[in-house]
Amino acid sequence: MRAGEQATALEEGWLLAEMSERFGYDQEELARRFDRSVSWVSRRMGLVELLPAPVQQQVRSGAITSHVAMKFLVPVARLSAEDCCRMAEVLRGIGCAARSGPVVCGLARRHSGGAPTAAGRAAVVPEDAAAAREESGRPGMVELSRDLEVVIAMVRRANRRLRGATVELDLPQCAQTQAQIRLRSKS
């Protein structure tokens, strides 16, 4: 971290990940030690542990804000690193501001043929950036942004349930379950 300046979310994520690895702290313990919520810890650790290196570089350079990365890219990265990189390129191409959810939802709806899904969000292409900018001011975009929030909440809930289920599994069963998840997320 830089002396005399406030740490960025990415720097906080690196620190949290290092403390978790070095001292074996779980997210609850880190949240307690930093006097923050578990969600705050999880979002920052997601920047470091889940985002592919090229996307992290875009966050470091400021091409994509950490808020957008935590809110939109980390949930997609949980499913597919490749889709996350594609989505990051689109967000960078449209000059994504911190509250660009409606733009992302507009792109997702156009390419998914309906309500935004995790796969549909990532199925965007850079050529649609100008059209998405135009759509962002239209009235229906608020509803689309809410749809995206619902999808993100569903992904998070599924991840929490998965973590709870894997506690009861032994190591070979965990490895097998993770392999099945990776295979399904690639298809």
Tab-separated table of C-alpha atoms in Angstrom:
chain	number	residue	atom	x	y	z
A	1	MET	CA	0.000	0.000	0.000
A	2	ARG	CA	1.085	3.556	-0.568
A	3	ALA	CA	2.186	5.589	2.441
A	4	GLY	CA	-0.022	8.539	3.309
A	5	GLU	CA	-2.804	7.628	0.900
A	6	GLN	CA	-5.938	5.601	1.389
A	7	ALA	CA	-5.599	2.012	0.178
A	8	THR	CA	-7.534	0.982	-2.903
A	9	ALA	CA	-10.006	-1.896	-2.767
A	10	LEU	CA	-7.533	-4.016	-4.738
A	11	GLU	CA	-4.736	-3.271	-2.251
A	12	GLU	CA	-7.080	-4.130	0.604
A	13	GLY	CA	-7.890	-7.377	-1.191
A	14	TRP	CA	-4.202	-8.249	-1.486
A	15	LEU	CA	-3.694	-7.589	2.209
A	16	LEU	CA	-6.732	-9.666	3.187
A	17	ALA	CA	-5.701	-12.553	0.920
A	18	GLU	CA	-2.155	-12.475	2.319
A	19	MET	CA	-3.432	-12.515	5.911
A	20	SER	CA	-5.785	-15.350	5.087
A	21	GLU	CA	-3.011	-17.389	3.497
A	22	ARG	CA	-0.232	-16.582	5.954
A	23	PHE	CA	-2.175	-16.713	9.217
A	24	GLY	CA	-5.070	-18.977	8.229
A	25	TYR	CA	-7.755	-16.405	9.011
A	26	ASP	CA	-11.179	-17.044	7.512
A	27	GLN	CA	-13.376	-14.230	6.231
A	28	GLU	CA	-15.261	-13.916	9.520
A	29	GLU	CA	-12.019	-13.465	11.456
A	30	LEU	CA	-10.704	-10.933	8.929
A	31	ALA	CA	-13.989	-9.006	9.125
A	32	ARG	CA	-13.690	-8.894	12.907
A	33	ARG	CA	-10.047	-7.776	12.826
A	34	PHE	CA	-10.760	-5.010	10.291
A	35	ASP	CA	-14.063	-4.044	11.925
A	36	ARG	CA	-15.877	-4.604	8.635
A	37	SER	CA	-18.593	-6.919	7.380
A	38	VAL	CA	-17.898	-10.349	5.941
A	39	SER	CA	-19.358	-9.032	2.682
A	40	TRP	CA	-16.756	-6.232	2.605
A	41	VAL	CA	-13.983	-8.804	3.067
A	42	SER	CA	-15.460	-11.175	0.482
A	43	ARG	CA	-15.809	-8.476	-2.192
A	44	ARG	CA	-12.209	-7.335	-1.812
A	45	MET	CA	-10.802	-10.832	-1.685
A	46	GLY	CA	-12.823	-11.617	-4.813
A	47	LEU	CA	-10.946	-8.883	-6.674
A	48	VAL	CA	-7.670	-10.650	-5.952
A	49	GLU	CA	-8.636	-14.314	-5.883
A	50	LEU	CA	-11.229	-14.488	-8.650
A	51	LEU	CA	-10.516	-11.800	-11.237
A	52	PRO	CA	-8.127	-12.859	-14.007
A	53	ALA	CA	-4.808	-10.966	-14.105
A	54	PRO	CA	-5.714	-8.854	-17.183
A	55	VAL	CA	-8.904	-7.672	-15.470
A	56	GLN	CA	-7.008	-6.884	-12.262
A	57	GLN	CA	-4.633	-4.780	-14.353
A	58	GLN	CA	-7.577	-2.809	-15.763
A	59	VAL	CA	-8.810	-2.168	-12.210
A	60	ARG	CA	-5.301	-1.106	-11.120
A	61	SER	CA	-5.012	1.307	-14.048
A	62	GLY	CA	-8.452	2.797	-13.350
A	63	ALA	CA	-9.953	1.719	-16.695
A	64	ILE	CA	-12.575	-0.144	-14.626
A	65	THR	CA	-13.540	1.026	-11.155
A	66	SER	CA	-13.168	-1.379	-8.260
A	67	HIS	CA	-16.865	-0.901	-7.504
A	68	VAL	CA	-17.857	-2.124	-10.971
A	69	ALA	CA	-15.362	-4.977	-10.737
A	70	MET	CA	-16.723	-6.137	-7.376
A	71	LYS	CA	-20.364	-5.717	-8.348
A	72	PHE	CA	-20.382	-7.108	-11.896
A	73	LEU	CA	-17.112	-8.831	-12.773
A	74	VAL	CA	-16.424	-10.895	-9.647
A	75	PRO	CA	-19.782	-12.760	-9.878
A	76	VAL	CA	-19.077	-13.530	-13.555
A	77	ALA	CA	-15.498	-14.593	-12.734
A	78	ARG	CA	-16.917	-17.158	-10.294
A	79	LEU	CA	-18.530	-18.813	-13.300
A	80	SER	CA	-15.994	-18.249	-16.086
A	81	ALA	CA	-12.710	-16.359	-16.260
A	82	GLU	CA	-13.027	-16.106	-20.047
A	83	ASP	CA	-16.483	-14.512	-19.839
A	84	CYS	CA	-15.180	-12.151	-17.166
A	85	CYS	CA	-12.393	-10.969	-19.481
A	86	ARG	CA	-14.867	-10.425	-22.319
A	87	MET	CA	-17.179	-8.447	-20.082
A	88	ALA	CA	-14.263	-6.367	-18.757
A	89	GLU	CA	-13.311	-5.422	-22.320
A	90	VAL	CA	-16.829	-4.175	-22.944
A	91	LEU	CA	-16.929	-2.218	-19.709
A	92	ARG	CA	-13.561	-0.663	-20.477
A	93	GLY	CA	-14.743	0.155	-24.001
A	94	ILE	CA	-17.779	2.074	-22.792
A	95	GLY	CA	-15.852	4.000	-20.155
A	96	CYS	CA	-17.779	2.324	-17.371
A	97	ALA	CA	-18.518	4.595	-14.439
A	98	ALA	CA	-19.203	3.339	-10.942
A	99	ARG	CA	-22.959	3.143	-11.428
A	100	SER	CA	-23.110	1.711	-14.956
A	101	GLY	CA	-25.394	-1.181	-14.104
A	102	PRO	CA	-28.061	-0.109	-16.605
A	103	VAL	CA	-25.525	-0.139	-19.432
A	104	VAL	CA	-24.347	-3.627	-18.488
A	105	CYS	CA	-27.929	-4.853	-18.231
A	106	GLY	CA	-28.791	-3.394	-21.630
A	107	LEU	CA	-25.916	-5.266	-23.210
A	108	ALA	CA	-26.820	-8.459	-21.394
A	109	ARG	CA	-30.466	-8.291	-22.421
A	110	ARG	CA	-29.587	-7.713	-26.066
A	111	HIS	CA	-27.281	-10.732	-26.181
A	112	SER	CA	-29.154	-13.136	-23.958
A	113	GLY	CA	-32.494	-12.706	-25.711
A	114	GLY	CA	-34.321	-11.981	-22.474
A	115	ALA	CA	-33.667	-11.375	-18.833
A	116	PRO	CA	-30.009	-10.995	-17.924
A	117	THR	CA	-28.357	-14.129	-16.624
A	118	ALA	CA	-24.795	-14.703	-15.536
A	119	ALA	CA	-24.031	-16.213	-18.941
A	120	GLY	CA	-25.970	-13.501	-20.766
A	121	ARG	CA	-24.143	-10.740	-18.912
A	122	ALA	CA	-20.860	-12.122	-20.126
A	123	ALA	CA	-22.023	-12.657	-23.695
A	124	VAL	CA	-21.530	-9.055	-24.654
A	125	VAL	CA	-19.352	-7.793	-27.485
A	126	PRO	CA	-17.445	-4.486	-27.733
A	127	GLU	CA	-19.218	-3.414	-30.934
A	128	ASP	CA	-22.390	-2.762	-28.947
A	129	ALA	CA	-20.793	-0.225	-26.623
A	130	ALA	CA	-22.180	2.834	-28.430
A	131	ALA	CA	-25.682	1.379	-28.569
A	132	ALA	CA	-25.499	0.520	-24.875
A	133	ARG	CA	-24.520	4.094	-24.025
A	134	GLU	CA	-27.628	5.329	-25.845
A	135	GLU	CA	-29.852	2.810	-24.055
A	136	SER	CA	-28.561	3.697	-20.594
A	137	GLY	CA	-30.786	6.794	-20.424
A	138	ARG	CA	-33.998	4.988	-21.389
A	139	PRO	CA	-36.706	4.391	-18.759
A	140	GLY	CA	-36.640	0.570	-18.810
A	141	MET	CA	-33.021	0.447	-17.720
A	142	VAL	CA	-33.843	0.795	-14.028
A	143	GLU	CA	-35.812	-2.444	-14.160
A	144	LEU	CA	-32.965	-4.144	-15.989
A	145	SER	CA	-30.543	-3.018	-13.329
A	146	ARG	CA	-32.796	-4.570	-10.691
A	147	ASP	CA	-32.889	-7.806	-12.718
A	148	LEU	CA	-29.107	-7.916	-12.672
A	149	GLU	CA	-29.073	-7.382	-8.914
A	150	VAL	CA	-31.407	-10.367	-8.533
A	151	VAL	CA	-29.102	-12.551	-10.648
A	152	ILE	CA	-26.081	-11.509	-8.608
A	153	ALA	CA	-27.947	-12.266	-5.385
A	154	MET	CA	-28.857	-15.706	-6.712
A	155	VAL	CA	-25.228	-16.476	-7.581
A	156	ARG	CA	-24.114	-15.390	-4.124
A	157	ARG	CA	-26.820	-17.472	-2.446
A	158	ALA	CA	-25.819	-20.526	-4.495
A	159	ASN	CA	-22.178	-20.011	-3.494
A	160	ARG	CA	-23.118	-19.794	0.197
A	161	ARG	CA	-25.154	-22.973	-0.063
A	162	LEU	CA	-22.308	-24.693	-1.850
A	163	ARG	CA	-19.863	-23.677	0.885
A	164	GLY	CA	-22.258	-25.059	3.491
A	165	ALA	CA	-22.649	-28.324	1.603
A	166	THR	CA	-18.928	-28.821	1.069
A	167	VAL	CA	-18.260	-28.654	4.823
A	168	GLU	CA	-19.900	-32.055	5.094
A	169	LEU	CA	-17.816	-33.578	2.277
A	170	ASP	CA	-14.409	-35.183	2.614
A	171	LEU	CA	-11.482	-33.970	0.470
A	172	PRO	CA	-12.004	-36.335	-2.507
A	173	GLN	CA	-15.731	-35.492	-2.581
A	174	CYS	CA	-14.921	-31.742	-2.505
A	175	ALA	CA	-12.478	-32.125	-5.400
A	176	GLN	CA	-15.020	-34.117	-7.399
A	177	THR	CA	-17.768	-31.538	-6.733
A	178	GLN	CA	-15.498	-28.657	-7.742
A	179	ALA	CA	-14.527	-30.462	-10.955
A	180	GLN	CA	-18.193	-30.976	-11.815
A	181	ILE	CA	-18.928	-27.296	-11.182
A	182	ARG	CA	-16.055	-26.233	-13.461
A	183	LEU	CA	-17.293	-28.549	-16.225
A	184	ARG	CA	-20.854	-27.264	-15.974
A	185	SER	CA	-19.795	-23.613	-15.894
A	186	LYS	CA	-17.795	-24.057	-19.115
A	187	SER	CA	-20.749	-25.484	-21.006
